PDB file of C-alpha atoms in Angstrom:
ATOM      1  CA  UNK A  24      71.500 126.802  82.396  1.00 87.00           C
ATOM      2  CA  UNK A  25      68.250 127.554  84.204  1.00 90.00           C
ATOM      3  CA  UNK A  26      67.580 125.382  87.244  1.00 94.00           C
ATOM      4  CA  UNK A  27      64.001 124.243  87.857  1.00 94.00           C
ATOM      5  CA  UNK A  28      62.637 122.302  90.834  1.00 95.00           C
ATOM      6  CA  UNK A  29      59.207 120.707  91.082  1.00 96.00           C
ATOM      7  CA  UNK A  30      58.091 119.231  94.409  1.00 98.00           C
ATOM      8  CA  UNK A  31      55.094 116.911  94.315  1.00 98.00           C
ATOM      9  CA  UNK A  32      53.311 114.361  96.516  1.00 98.00           C
ATOM     10  CA  UNK A  33      51.757 111.086  95.354  1.00 98.00           C
ATOM     11  CA  UNK A  34      49.635 108.280  96.809  1.00 98.00           C
ATOM     12  CA  UNK A  35      50.040 104.535  96.537  1.00 98.00           C
ATOM     13  CA  UNK A  36      46.507 103.222  97.105  1.00 98.00           C
ATOM     14  CA  UNK A  37      46.151  99.445  96.990  1.00 98.00           C
ATOM     15  CA  UNK A  38      43.010  97.562  97.981  1.00 98.00           C
ATOM     16  CA  UNK A  39      41.684  94.120  97.155  1.00 98.00           C
ATOM     17  CA  UNK A  40      44.766  93.400  95.033  1.00 98.00           C
ATOM     18  CA  UNK A  41      44.322  96.464  92.806  1.00 98.00           C
ATOM     19  CA  UNK A  42      46.155  99.776  92.535  1.00 98.00           C
ATOM     20  CA  UNK A  43      44.506 103.146  91.956  1.00 98.00           C
ATOM     21  CA  UNK A  44      46.075 105.041  89.057  1.00 98.00           C
ATOM     22  CA  UNK A  45      45.311 108.224  87.157  1.00 98.00           C
ATOM     23  CA  UNK A  46      46.002 108.597  83.432  1.00 98.00           C
ATOM     24  CA  UNK A  47      48.323 111.534  82.748  1.00 97.00           C
ATOM     25  CA  UNK A  48      47.999 113.383  79.452  1.00 96.00           C
ATOM     26  CA  UNK A  49      51.301 114.795  78.166  1.00 94.00           C
ATOM     27  CA  UNK A  50      51.545 118.027  76.174  1.00 90.00           C
ATOM     28  CA  UNK A  51      51.973 115.965  72.997  1.00 93.00           C
ATOM     29  CA  UNK A  52      48.685 114.133  73.719  1.00 94.00           C
ATOM     30  CA  UNK A  53      50.257 110.819  74.742  1.00 97.00           C
ATOM     31  CA  UNK A  54      48.712 109.150  77.783  1.00 98.00           C
ATOM     32  CA  UNK A  55      50.392 107.135  80.540  1.00 98.00           C
ATOM     33  CA  UNK A  56      49.234 105.868  83.909  1.00 98.00           C
ATOM     34  CA  UNK A  57      50.659 107.508  87.025  1.00 98.00           C
ATOM     35  CA  UNK A  58      50.094 107.602  90.761  1.00 98.00           C
ATOM     36  CA  UNK A  59      47.387 110.012  91.918  1.00 98.00           C
ATOM     37  CA  UNK A  60      49.044 113.183  93.090  1.00 98.00           C
ATOM     38  CA  UNK A  61      50.843 116.211  91.827  1.00 97.00           C
ATOM     39  CA  UNK A  62      52.601 119.473  92.402  1.00 97.00           C
ATOM     40  CA  UNK A  63      52.739 121.209  95.734  1.00 98.00           C
ATOM     41  CA  UNK A  64      51.451 124.769  95.912  1.00 97.00           C
ATOM     42  CA  UNK A  65      53.750 127.316  97.561  1.00 96.00           C
ATOM     43  CA  UNK A  66      53.306 127.126 101.336  1.00 97.00           C
ATOM     44  CA  UNK A  67      51.367 123.867 101.165  1.00 98.00           C
ATOM     45  CA  UNK A  68      52.339 120.857 103.256  1.00 98.00           C
ATOM     46  CA  UNK A  69      53.013 117.709 101.154  1.00 98.00           C
ATOM     47  CA  UNK A  70      50.542 115.739 103.311  1.00 98.00           C
ATOM     48  CA  UNK A  71      47.812 118.197 102.302  1.00 98.00           C
ATOM     49  CA  UNK A  72      49.034 118.167  98.687  1.00 98.00           C
ATOM     50  CA  UNK A  73      48.550 114.421  98.285  1.00 98.00           C
ATOM     51  CA  UNK A  74      45.040 114.596  99.760  1.00 98.00           C
ATOM     52  CA  UNK A  75      44.039 117.497  97.486  1.00 98.00           C
ATOM     53  CA  UNK A  76      45.603 116.070  94.333  1.00 97.00           C
ATOM     54  CA  UNK A  77      44.183 112.570  94.817  1.00 98.00           C
ATOM     55  CA  UNK A  78      40.682 114.009  95.212  1.00 98.00           C
ATOM     56  CA  UNK A  79      41.099 116.229  92.141  1.00 97.00           C
ATOM     57  CA  UNK A  80      42.286 113.347  89.962  1.00 98.00           C
ATOM     58  CA  UNK A  81      40.161 110.451  91.240  1.00 98.00           C
ATOM     59  CA  UNK A  82      37.182 111.810  93.171  1.00 98.00           C
ATOM     60  CA  UNK A  83      38.256 109.886  96.268  1.00 98.00           C
ATOM     61  CA  UNK A  84      38.981 111.266  99.710  1.00 98.00           C
ATOM     62  CA  UNK A  85      42.152 109.606 100.950  1.00 98.00           C
ATOM     63  CA  UNK A  86      44.029 109.290 104.216  1.00 98.00           C
ATOM     64  CA  UNK A  87      47.822 109.081 104.028  1.00 98.00           C
ATOM     65  CA  UNK A  88      48.916 106.206 106.271  1.00 98.00           C
ATOM     66  CA  UNK A  89      52.688 106.218 105.959  1.00 98.00           C
ATOM     67  CA  UNK A  90      55.486 108.075 104.243  1.00 98.00           C
ATOM     68  CA  UNK A  91      56.981 105.474 101.906  1.00 98.00           C
ATOM     69  CA  UNK A  92      59.841 107.539 100.577  1.00 98.00           C
ATOM     70  CA  UNK A  93      61.152 110.300  98.364  1.00 97.00           C
ATOM     71  CA  UNK A  94      62.179 109.912  94.735  1.00 96.00           C
ATOM     72  CA  UNK A  95      64.341 112.400  92.879  1.00 95.00           C
ATOM     73  CA  UNK A  96      64.689 112.588  89.103  1.00 93.00           C
ATOM     74  CA  UNK A  97      66.819 114.992  87.138  1.00 94.00           C
ATOM     75  CA  UNK A  98      67.107 115.712  83.436  1.00 91.00           C
ATOM     76  CA  UNK A  99      67.777 118.542  81.036  1.00 93.00           C
ATOM     77  CA  UNK A 100      65.560 119.797  78.250  1.00 90.00           C
ATOM     78  CA  UNK A 101      65.780 122.557  75.661  1.00 91.00           C
ATOM     79  CA  UNK A 102      64.123 125.896  76.368  1.00 88.00           C
ATOM     80  CA  UNK A 103      63.222 128.778  74.092  1.00 86.00           C
ATOM     81  CA  UNK A 104      65.955 130.914  72.596  1.00 88.00           C
ATOM     82  CA  UNK A 105      68.452 128.047  72.593  1.00 87.00           C
ATOM     83  CA  UNK A 106      68.853 127.773  76.358  1.00 90.00           C
ATOM     84  CA  UNK A 107      68.684 124.591  78.412  1.00 93.00           C
ATOM     85  CA  UNK A 108      66.892 123.801  81.663  1.00 93.00           C
ATOM     86  CA  UNK A 109      68.268 121.567  84.414  1.00 94.00           C
ATOM     87  CA  UNK A 110      65.021 120.091  85.796  1.00 94.00           C
ATOM     88  CA  UNK A 111      64.727 118.210  89.092  1.00 96.00           C
ATOM     89  CA  UNK A 112      61.551 116.500  90.211  1.00 95.00           C
ATOM     90  CA  UNK A 113      61.306 115.710  93.929  1.00 97.00           C
ATOM     91  CA  UNK A 114      58.444 113.254  94.507  1.00 97.00           C
ATOM     92  CA  UNK A 115      57.165 112.468  97.998  1.00 98.00           C
ATOM     93  CA  UNK A 116      55.356 109.124  98.048  1.00 98.00           C
ATOM     94  CA  UNK A 117      52.771 108.145 100.663  1.00 98.00           C
ATOM     95  CA  UNK A 118      50.827 104.963 101.259  1.00 98.00           C
ATOM     96  CA  UNK A 119      47.168 105.957 101.484  1.00 98.00           C
ATOM     97  CA  UNK A 120      43.722 104.468 101.797  1.00 98.00           C
ATOM     98  CA  UNK A 121      40.448 105.590 100.303  1.00 98.00           C
ATOM     99  CA  UNK A 122      38.095 106.909 102.996  1.00 98.00           C
ATOM    100  CA  UNK A 123      35.231 108.263 100.903  1.00 98.00           C
ATOM    101  CA  UNK A 124      34.077 109.805  97.678  1.00 98.00           C
ATOM    102  CA  UNK A 125      33.322 108.125  94.375  1.00 97.00           C
ATOM    103  CA  UNK A 126      35.591 107.313  91.475  1.00 98.00           C
ATOM    104  CA  UNK A 127      35.336 109.991  88.787  1.00 97.00           C
ATOM    105  CA  UNK A 128      37.554 111.549  86.158  1.00 94.00           C
ATOM    106  CA  UNK A 129      39.316 114.893  86.443  1.00 94.00           C
ATOM    107  CA  UNK A 130      38.164 117.619  84.082  1.00 89.00           C
ATOM    108  CA  UNK A 131      40.411 120.401  82.814  1.00 89.00           C
ATOM    109  CA  UNK A 132      43.441 118.946  84.567  1.00 92.00           C
ATOM    110  CA  UNK A 133      46.569 116.972  83.786  1.00 94.00           C
ATOM    111  CA  UNK A 134      44.757 113.610  83.902  1.00 97.00           C
ATOM    112  CA  UNK A 135      41.753 112.379  81.953  1.00 97.00           C
ATOM    113  CA  UNK A 136      40.672 109.294  83.873  1.00 97.00           C
ATOM    114  CA  UNK A 137      41.279 107.187  86.976  1.00 98.00           C
ATOM    115  CA  UNK A 138      40.884 103.452  87.473  1.00 98.00           C
ATOM    116  CA  UNK A 139      41.759 100.508  89.670  1.00 98.00           C
ATOM    117  CA  UNK A 140      44.202  98.061  88.049  1.00 98.00           C
ATOM    118  CA  UNK A 141      44.964  94.542  89.322  1.00 98.00           C
ATOM    119  CA  UNK A 142      48.539  94.535  90.651  1.00 98.00           C
ATOM    120  CA  UNK A 143      49.569  91.735  88.310  1.00 98.00           C
ATOM    121  CA  UNK A 144      48.479  93.808  85.275  1.00 98.00           C
ATOM    122  CA  UNK A 145      50.334  97.016  86.236  1.00 98.00           C
ATOM    123  CA  UNK A 146      53.648  95.969  84.589  1.00 97.00           C
ATOM    124  CA  UNK A 147      51.882  95.720  81.211  1.00 98.00           C
ATOM    125  CA  UNK A 148      50.406  99.241  81.393  1.00 98.00           C
ATOM    126  CA  UNK A 149      51.883 102.202  79.538  1.00 98.00           C
ATOM    127  CA  UNK A 150      52.965 104.016  82.702  1.00 98.00           C
ATOM    128  CA  UNK A 151      55.399 106.569  84.085  1.00 97.00           C
ATOM    129  CA  UNK A 152      58.387 105.325  86.074  1.00 96.00           C
ATOM    130  CA  UNK A 153      56.829 106.743  89.232  1.00 97.00           C
ATOM    131  CA  UNK A 154      54.328 103.863  89.282  1.00 98.00           C
ATOM    132  CA  UNK A 155      57.202 101.362  89.537  1.00 97.00           C
ATOM    133  CA  UNK A 156      58.937 103.508  92.155  1.00 97.00           C
ATOM    134  CA  UNK A 157      55.735 103.663  94.211  1.00 98.00           C
ATOM    135  CA  UNK A 158      55.158  99.920  93.989  1.00 97.00           C
ATOM    136  CA  UNK A 159      58.744  99.185  94.998  1.00 97.00           C
ATOM    137  CA  UNK A 160      58.525 101.531  97.981  1.00 98.00           C
ATOM    138  CA  UNK A 161      55.156 100.029  98.985  1.00 98.00           C
ATOM    139  CA  UNK A 162      56.357  96.423  98.705  1.00 97.00           C
ATOM    140  CA  UNK A 163      59.874  96.766 100.157  1.00 97.00           C
ATOM    141  CA  UNK A 164      59.418  99.684 102.575  1.00 97.00           C
ATOM    142  CA  UNK A 165      63.111 100.535 102.613  1.00 96.00           C
ATOM    143  CA  UNK A 166      64.289 102.082 105.875  1.00 95.00           C
ATOM    144  CA  UNK A 167      66.010 104.922 104.005  1.00 95.00           C
ATOM    145  CA  UNK A 168      62.879 105.714 101.978  1.00 95.00           C
ATOM    146  CA  UNK A 169      64.326 105.291  98.500  1.00 92.00           C
ATOM    147  CA  UNK A 170      64.620 102.583  95.929  1.00 87.00           C
ATOM    148  CA  UNK A 171      67.976 100.976  95.201  1.00 76.00           C
ATOM    149  CA  UNK A 172      68.074 102.346  91.637  1.00 62.00           C
ATOM    150  CA  UNK A 173      69.744 105.498  92.952  1.00 51.00           C
ATOM    151  CA  UNK A 174      68.743 109.119  93.096  1.00 44.00           C
ATOM    152  CA  UNK A 175      69.184 111.544  90.271  1.00 42.00           C
ATOM    153  CA  UNK A 176      68.939 109.065  87.422  1.00 41.00           C
ATOM    154  CA  UNK A 177      67.339 110.387  84.304  1.00 40.00           C
ATOM    155  CA  UNK A 178      64.136 108.709  83.203  1.00 40.00           C
ATOM    156  CA  UNK A 179      60.659 109.986  83.836  1.00 40.00           C
ATOM    157  CA  UNK A 180      58.633 107.089  82.470  1.00 38.00           C
ATOM    158  CA  UNK A 181      58.739 103.404  81.729  1.00 37.00           C
ATOM    159  CA  UNK A 182      58.046 104.182  78.065  1.00 37.00           C
ATOM    160  CA  UNK A 183      59.407 107.699  77.570  1.00 35.00           C
ATOM    161  CA  UNK A 184      60.784 110.608  79.565  1.00 38.00           C
ATOM    162  CA  UNK A 185      58.389 112.926  81.407  1.00 45.00           C
ATOM    163  CA  UNK A 186      58.481 115.314  84.342  1.00 42.00           C
ATOM    164  CA  UNK A 187      56.083 113.245  86.449  1.00 57.00           C
TER     165      UNK A 187
END
């Protein structure tokens, strides 16, 4: 079984009772809301990753304020030629604030739009599990930097599995 690891950094941006989210477009064309952020380039610091990715996906310049925690997801999926991949996603989650820029949509990327959503409406959105993880970390600020649901559980989204 081939082992795959993806390290990414994401931002929880909340202001005036609303949360900034980006809409992720899956390979099958389905769309779900996620935290702004994404994969770390080799040699890149996660702090720099979250700043770069948030700007790419939302148009905003952000400042990470605090490390909220780290979330780890693991699942398997079929690969070509009948093999299987053991995929782990390590997601570093920061609290951040918008410091500049203007809201715009990403072009030619993994997201197709960005928007502010009132916190009370977030649970009704079609979203990836990472949104719930980020909100829990932001609200509870656990000293160990992880939610109580446990590391390594399978489940990439609130509606369906994904690598985000």
